[in-house]
Short mmCIF file of C-alpha atoms and ligand atoms in Angstrom, two decimals:
data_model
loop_
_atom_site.label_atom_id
_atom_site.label_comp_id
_atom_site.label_asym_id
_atom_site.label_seq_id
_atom_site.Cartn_x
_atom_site.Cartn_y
_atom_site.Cartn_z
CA UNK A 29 5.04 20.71 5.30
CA UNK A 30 7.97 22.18 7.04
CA UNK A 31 10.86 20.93 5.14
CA UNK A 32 10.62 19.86 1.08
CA UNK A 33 10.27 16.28 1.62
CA UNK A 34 13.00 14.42 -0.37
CA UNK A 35 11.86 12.44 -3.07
CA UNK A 36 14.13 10.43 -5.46
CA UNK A 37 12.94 9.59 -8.74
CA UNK A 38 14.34 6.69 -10.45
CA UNK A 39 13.22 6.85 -13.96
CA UNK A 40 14.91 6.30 -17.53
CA UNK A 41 12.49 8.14 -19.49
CA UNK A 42 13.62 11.70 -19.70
CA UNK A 43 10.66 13.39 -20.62
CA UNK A 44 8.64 11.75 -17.99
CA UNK A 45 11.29 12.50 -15.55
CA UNK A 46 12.12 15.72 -16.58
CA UNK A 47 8.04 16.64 -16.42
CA UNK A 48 7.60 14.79 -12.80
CA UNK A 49 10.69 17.00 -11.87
CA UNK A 50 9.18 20.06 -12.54
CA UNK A 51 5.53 18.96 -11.17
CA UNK A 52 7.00 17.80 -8.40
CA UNK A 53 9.62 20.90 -7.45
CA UNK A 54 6.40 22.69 -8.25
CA UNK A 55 4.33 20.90 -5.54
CA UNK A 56 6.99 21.44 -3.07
CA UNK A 57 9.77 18.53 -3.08
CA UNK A 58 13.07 18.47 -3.22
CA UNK A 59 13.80 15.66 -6.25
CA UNK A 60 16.72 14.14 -7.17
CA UNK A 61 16.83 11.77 -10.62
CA UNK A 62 18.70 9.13 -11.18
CA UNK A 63 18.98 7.71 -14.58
CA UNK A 64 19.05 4.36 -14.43
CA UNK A 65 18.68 0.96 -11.56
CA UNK A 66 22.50 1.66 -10.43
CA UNK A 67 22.64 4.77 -10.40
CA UNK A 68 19.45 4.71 -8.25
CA UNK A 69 20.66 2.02 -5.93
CA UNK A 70 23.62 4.26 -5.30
CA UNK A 71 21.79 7.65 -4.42
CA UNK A 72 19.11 5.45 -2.25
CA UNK A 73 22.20 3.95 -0.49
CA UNK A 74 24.38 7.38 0.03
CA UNK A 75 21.37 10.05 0.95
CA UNK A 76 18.38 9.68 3.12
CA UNK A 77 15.06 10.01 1.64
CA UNK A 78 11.54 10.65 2.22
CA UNK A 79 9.74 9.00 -0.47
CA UNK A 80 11.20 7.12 -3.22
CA UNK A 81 9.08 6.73 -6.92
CA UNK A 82 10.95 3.68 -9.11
CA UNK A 83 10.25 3.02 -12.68
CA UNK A 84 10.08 -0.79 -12.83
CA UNK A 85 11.50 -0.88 -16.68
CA UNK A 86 14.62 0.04 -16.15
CA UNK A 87 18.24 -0.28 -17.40
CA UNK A 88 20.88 -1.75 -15.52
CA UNK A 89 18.96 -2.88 -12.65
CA UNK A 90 14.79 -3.77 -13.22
CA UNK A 91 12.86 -1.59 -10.67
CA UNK A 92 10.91 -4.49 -8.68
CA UNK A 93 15.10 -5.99 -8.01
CA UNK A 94 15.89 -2.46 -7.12
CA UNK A 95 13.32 -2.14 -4.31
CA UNK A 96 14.35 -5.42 -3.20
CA UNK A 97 17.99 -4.66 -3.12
CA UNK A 98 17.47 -1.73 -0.70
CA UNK A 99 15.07 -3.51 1.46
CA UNK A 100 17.42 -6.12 1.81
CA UNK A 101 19.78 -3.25 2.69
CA UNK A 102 17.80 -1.88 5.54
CA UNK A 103 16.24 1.18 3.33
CA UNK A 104 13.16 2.03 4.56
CA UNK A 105 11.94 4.98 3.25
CA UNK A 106 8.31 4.36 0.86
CA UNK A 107 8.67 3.71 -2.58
CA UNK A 108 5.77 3.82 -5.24
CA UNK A 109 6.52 2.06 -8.09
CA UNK A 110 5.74 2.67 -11.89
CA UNK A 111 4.67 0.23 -13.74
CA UNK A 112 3.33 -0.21 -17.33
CA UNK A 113 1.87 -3.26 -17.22
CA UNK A 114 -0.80 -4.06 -15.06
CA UNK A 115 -2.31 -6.89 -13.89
CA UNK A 116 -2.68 -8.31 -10.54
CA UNK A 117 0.85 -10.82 -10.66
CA UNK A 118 2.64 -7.44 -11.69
CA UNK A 119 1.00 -5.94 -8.41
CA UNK A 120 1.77 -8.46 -6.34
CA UNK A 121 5.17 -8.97 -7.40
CA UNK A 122 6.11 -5.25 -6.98
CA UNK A 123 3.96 -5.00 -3.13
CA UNK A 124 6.10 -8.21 -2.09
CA UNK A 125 9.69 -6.81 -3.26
CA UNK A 126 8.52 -4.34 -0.64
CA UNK A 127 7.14 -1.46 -2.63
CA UNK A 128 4.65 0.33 -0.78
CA UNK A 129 2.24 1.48 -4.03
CA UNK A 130 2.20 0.91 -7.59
CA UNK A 131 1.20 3.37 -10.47
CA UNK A 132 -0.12 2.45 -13.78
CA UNK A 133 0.83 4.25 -16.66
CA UNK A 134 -0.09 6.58 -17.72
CA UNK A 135 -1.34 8.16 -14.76
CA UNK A 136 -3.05 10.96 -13.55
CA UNK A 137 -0.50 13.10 -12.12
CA UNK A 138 -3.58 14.30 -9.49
CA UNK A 139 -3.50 10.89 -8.26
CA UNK A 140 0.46 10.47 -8.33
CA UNK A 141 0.18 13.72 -6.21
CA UNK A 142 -2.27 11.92 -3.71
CA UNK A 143 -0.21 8.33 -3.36
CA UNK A 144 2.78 10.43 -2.55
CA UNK A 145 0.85 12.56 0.35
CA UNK A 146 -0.61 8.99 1.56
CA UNK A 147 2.91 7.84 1.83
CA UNK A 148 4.16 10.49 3.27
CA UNK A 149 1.56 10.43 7.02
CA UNK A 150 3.51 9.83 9.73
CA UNK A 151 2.77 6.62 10.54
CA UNK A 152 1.65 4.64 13.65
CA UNK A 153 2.98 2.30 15.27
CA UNK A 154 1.08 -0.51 13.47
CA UNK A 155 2.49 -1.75 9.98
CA UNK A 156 0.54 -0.19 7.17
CA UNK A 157 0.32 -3.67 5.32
CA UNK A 158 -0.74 -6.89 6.51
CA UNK A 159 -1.59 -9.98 5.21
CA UNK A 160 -4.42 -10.93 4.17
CA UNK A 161 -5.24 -14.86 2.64
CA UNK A 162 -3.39 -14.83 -0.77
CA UNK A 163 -2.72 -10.95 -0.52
CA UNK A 164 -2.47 -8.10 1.69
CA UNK A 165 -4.61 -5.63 3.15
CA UNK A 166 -2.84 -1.44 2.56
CA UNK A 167 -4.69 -0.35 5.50
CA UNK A 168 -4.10 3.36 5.06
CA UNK A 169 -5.20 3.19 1.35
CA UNK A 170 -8.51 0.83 2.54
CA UNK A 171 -7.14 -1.69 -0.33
CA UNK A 172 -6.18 -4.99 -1.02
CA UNK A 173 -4.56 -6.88 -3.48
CA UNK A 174 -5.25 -10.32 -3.69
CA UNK A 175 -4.14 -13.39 -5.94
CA UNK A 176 -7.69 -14.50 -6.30
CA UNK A 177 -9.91 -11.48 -6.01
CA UNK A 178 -7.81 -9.02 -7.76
CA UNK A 179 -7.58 -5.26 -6.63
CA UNK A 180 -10.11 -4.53 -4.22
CA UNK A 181 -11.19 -1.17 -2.59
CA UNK A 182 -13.23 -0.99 0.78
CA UNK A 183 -14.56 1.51 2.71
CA UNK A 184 -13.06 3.12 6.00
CA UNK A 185 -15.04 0.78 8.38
CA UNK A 186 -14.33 -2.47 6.49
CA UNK A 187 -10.43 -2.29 6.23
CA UNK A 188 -10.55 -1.38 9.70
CA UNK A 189 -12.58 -4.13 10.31
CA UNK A 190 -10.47 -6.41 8.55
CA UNK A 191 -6.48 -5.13 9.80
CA UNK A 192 -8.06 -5.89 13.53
CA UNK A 193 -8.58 -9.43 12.55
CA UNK A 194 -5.56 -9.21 10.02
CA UNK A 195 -2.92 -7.87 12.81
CA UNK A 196 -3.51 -10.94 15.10
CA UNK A 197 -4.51 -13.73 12.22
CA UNK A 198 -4.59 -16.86 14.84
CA UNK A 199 -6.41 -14.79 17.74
CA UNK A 200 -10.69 -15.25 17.23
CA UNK A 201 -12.01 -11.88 18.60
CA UNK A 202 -15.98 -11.77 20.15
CA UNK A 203 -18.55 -10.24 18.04
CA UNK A 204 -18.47 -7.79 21.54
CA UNK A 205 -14.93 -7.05 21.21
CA UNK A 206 -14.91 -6.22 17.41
CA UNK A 207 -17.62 -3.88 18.11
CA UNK A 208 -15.62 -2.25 20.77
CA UNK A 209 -12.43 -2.06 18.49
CA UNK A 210 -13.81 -1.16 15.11
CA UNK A 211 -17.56 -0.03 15.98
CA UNK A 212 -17.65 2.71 18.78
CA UNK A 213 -20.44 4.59 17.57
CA UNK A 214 -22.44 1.56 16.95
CA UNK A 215 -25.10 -0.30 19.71
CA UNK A 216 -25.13 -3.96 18.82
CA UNK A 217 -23.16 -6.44 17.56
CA UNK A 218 -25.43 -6.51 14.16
CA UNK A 219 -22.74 -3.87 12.70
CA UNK A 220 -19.96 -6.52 13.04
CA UNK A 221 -21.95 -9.05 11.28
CA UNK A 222 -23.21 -6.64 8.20
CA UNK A 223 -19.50 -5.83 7.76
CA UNK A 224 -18.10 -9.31 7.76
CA UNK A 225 -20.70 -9.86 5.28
CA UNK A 226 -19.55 -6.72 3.22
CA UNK A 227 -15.98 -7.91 3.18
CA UNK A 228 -17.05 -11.70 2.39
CA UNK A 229 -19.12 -10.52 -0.75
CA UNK A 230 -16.20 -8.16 -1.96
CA UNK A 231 -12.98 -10.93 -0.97
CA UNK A 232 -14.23 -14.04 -0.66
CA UNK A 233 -16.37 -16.12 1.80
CA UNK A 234 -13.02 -17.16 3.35
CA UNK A 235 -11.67 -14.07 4.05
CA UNK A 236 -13.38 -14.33 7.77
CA UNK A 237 -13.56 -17.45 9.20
CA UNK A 238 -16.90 -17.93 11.78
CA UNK A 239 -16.12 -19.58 15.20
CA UNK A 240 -19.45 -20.65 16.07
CA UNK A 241 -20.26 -19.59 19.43
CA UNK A 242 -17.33 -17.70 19.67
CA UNK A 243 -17.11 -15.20 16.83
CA UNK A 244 -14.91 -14.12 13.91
CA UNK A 245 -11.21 -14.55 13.08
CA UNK A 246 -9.34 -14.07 9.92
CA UNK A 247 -9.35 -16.63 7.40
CA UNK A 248 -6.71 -18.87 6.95
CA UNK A 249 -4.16 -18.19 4.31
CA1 CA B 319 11.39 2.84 -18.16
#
């Protein structure tokens, strides 16, 4: 990269931060910690940042209310929030404050490494999430987290399969145009249907809806 990207880290824990720090200054950021939610709120607010990581057990202000505060405040530099506990409402809860990822502790500071490098791509025009029935589709990460089917991971071809249908939910694409948009390599429109199947047996039946004689659209929330 050709400037340390900025990274604030807003954890409580002072061996964990002070170890991140290091790891971190070590892979090439520049960090900043801030002790506690306030004190994190304020250096989000006053500096700009690259990437953000946010402890969600926190003093003074909880970490899911912090990422909330700044969105409501126009921040939008990437946070990836911490999280001990870890089941799919804590997920949720943390993706919908507008937190871009969530790690489990304790994690594999390989894989904290990774989410940060995946956060930092320039992005495309598109949004990067989009929802999906009771969840939402991370369409860089080829995830989804979903009230009913939990944490699901898909391959290359079926989240992009699934954020062409997601990005225009009402539209009902032709099994022709799906295989122009998500299929280039491919010769018939038999790929489209194996990979609607794929994502029905990993999300749900209802994930895709079929318009008979027509084609495929996303299912309804
Ligand atoms: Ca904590």
């Amino acid at each position: 990269m050709s400037s340390a990207p900025r990274l604030l880290l807003v954890e409580d824990d002072v061996h964990l931060s002070g170890l991140l720090q290091r790891l971190l200054d070590q892979e090439g950021y520049a960090v900043t910690v801030a002790r506690d939610g306030q004190q994190g709120l304020h250096r989000a607010l006053v500096d700009e940042w690259d990437v953000l990581v946010v402890d969600r057990g926190l003093p003074g202000i909880e970490g899911v209310d912090l990422v909330a505060r700044l969105r409501a405040r126009g921040v939008a530099a990437p946070v990836l929030l911490l999280t001990a506990r870890d089941s799919v409402a804590d997920r949720v809860e943390g993706l919908d404050a507008g937190a871009q990822d969530y790690l489990v502790k304790p994690f594999d500071v390989e894989e904290l490494l990774a989410r940060l490098r995946a956060l930092l791509r320039p992005r495309a025009a598109e949004p990067d999430e989009l929802p999906v029935r009771r969840g939402r589709l991370l369409v860089t990460q080829c995830r989804v987290v979903d009230a009913d089917a939990g944490e699901v991971i898909l391959s290359r071809r079926e989240a992009d399969l699934l954020a062409v249908l997601a990005r225009r939910p009402t539209r009902v694409f032709t099994r022709d145009e799906l295989l122009d948009l998500v299929f280039e390599d491919a010769e018939t429109t038999g790929a489209v249907d194996t990979y609607v199947y794929y994502l029905r047996r990993k999300l749900g039946r209802a994930v895709v809806a079929t318009v008979h004689g027509v084609g495929y659209r996303l299912g309804a929330p």
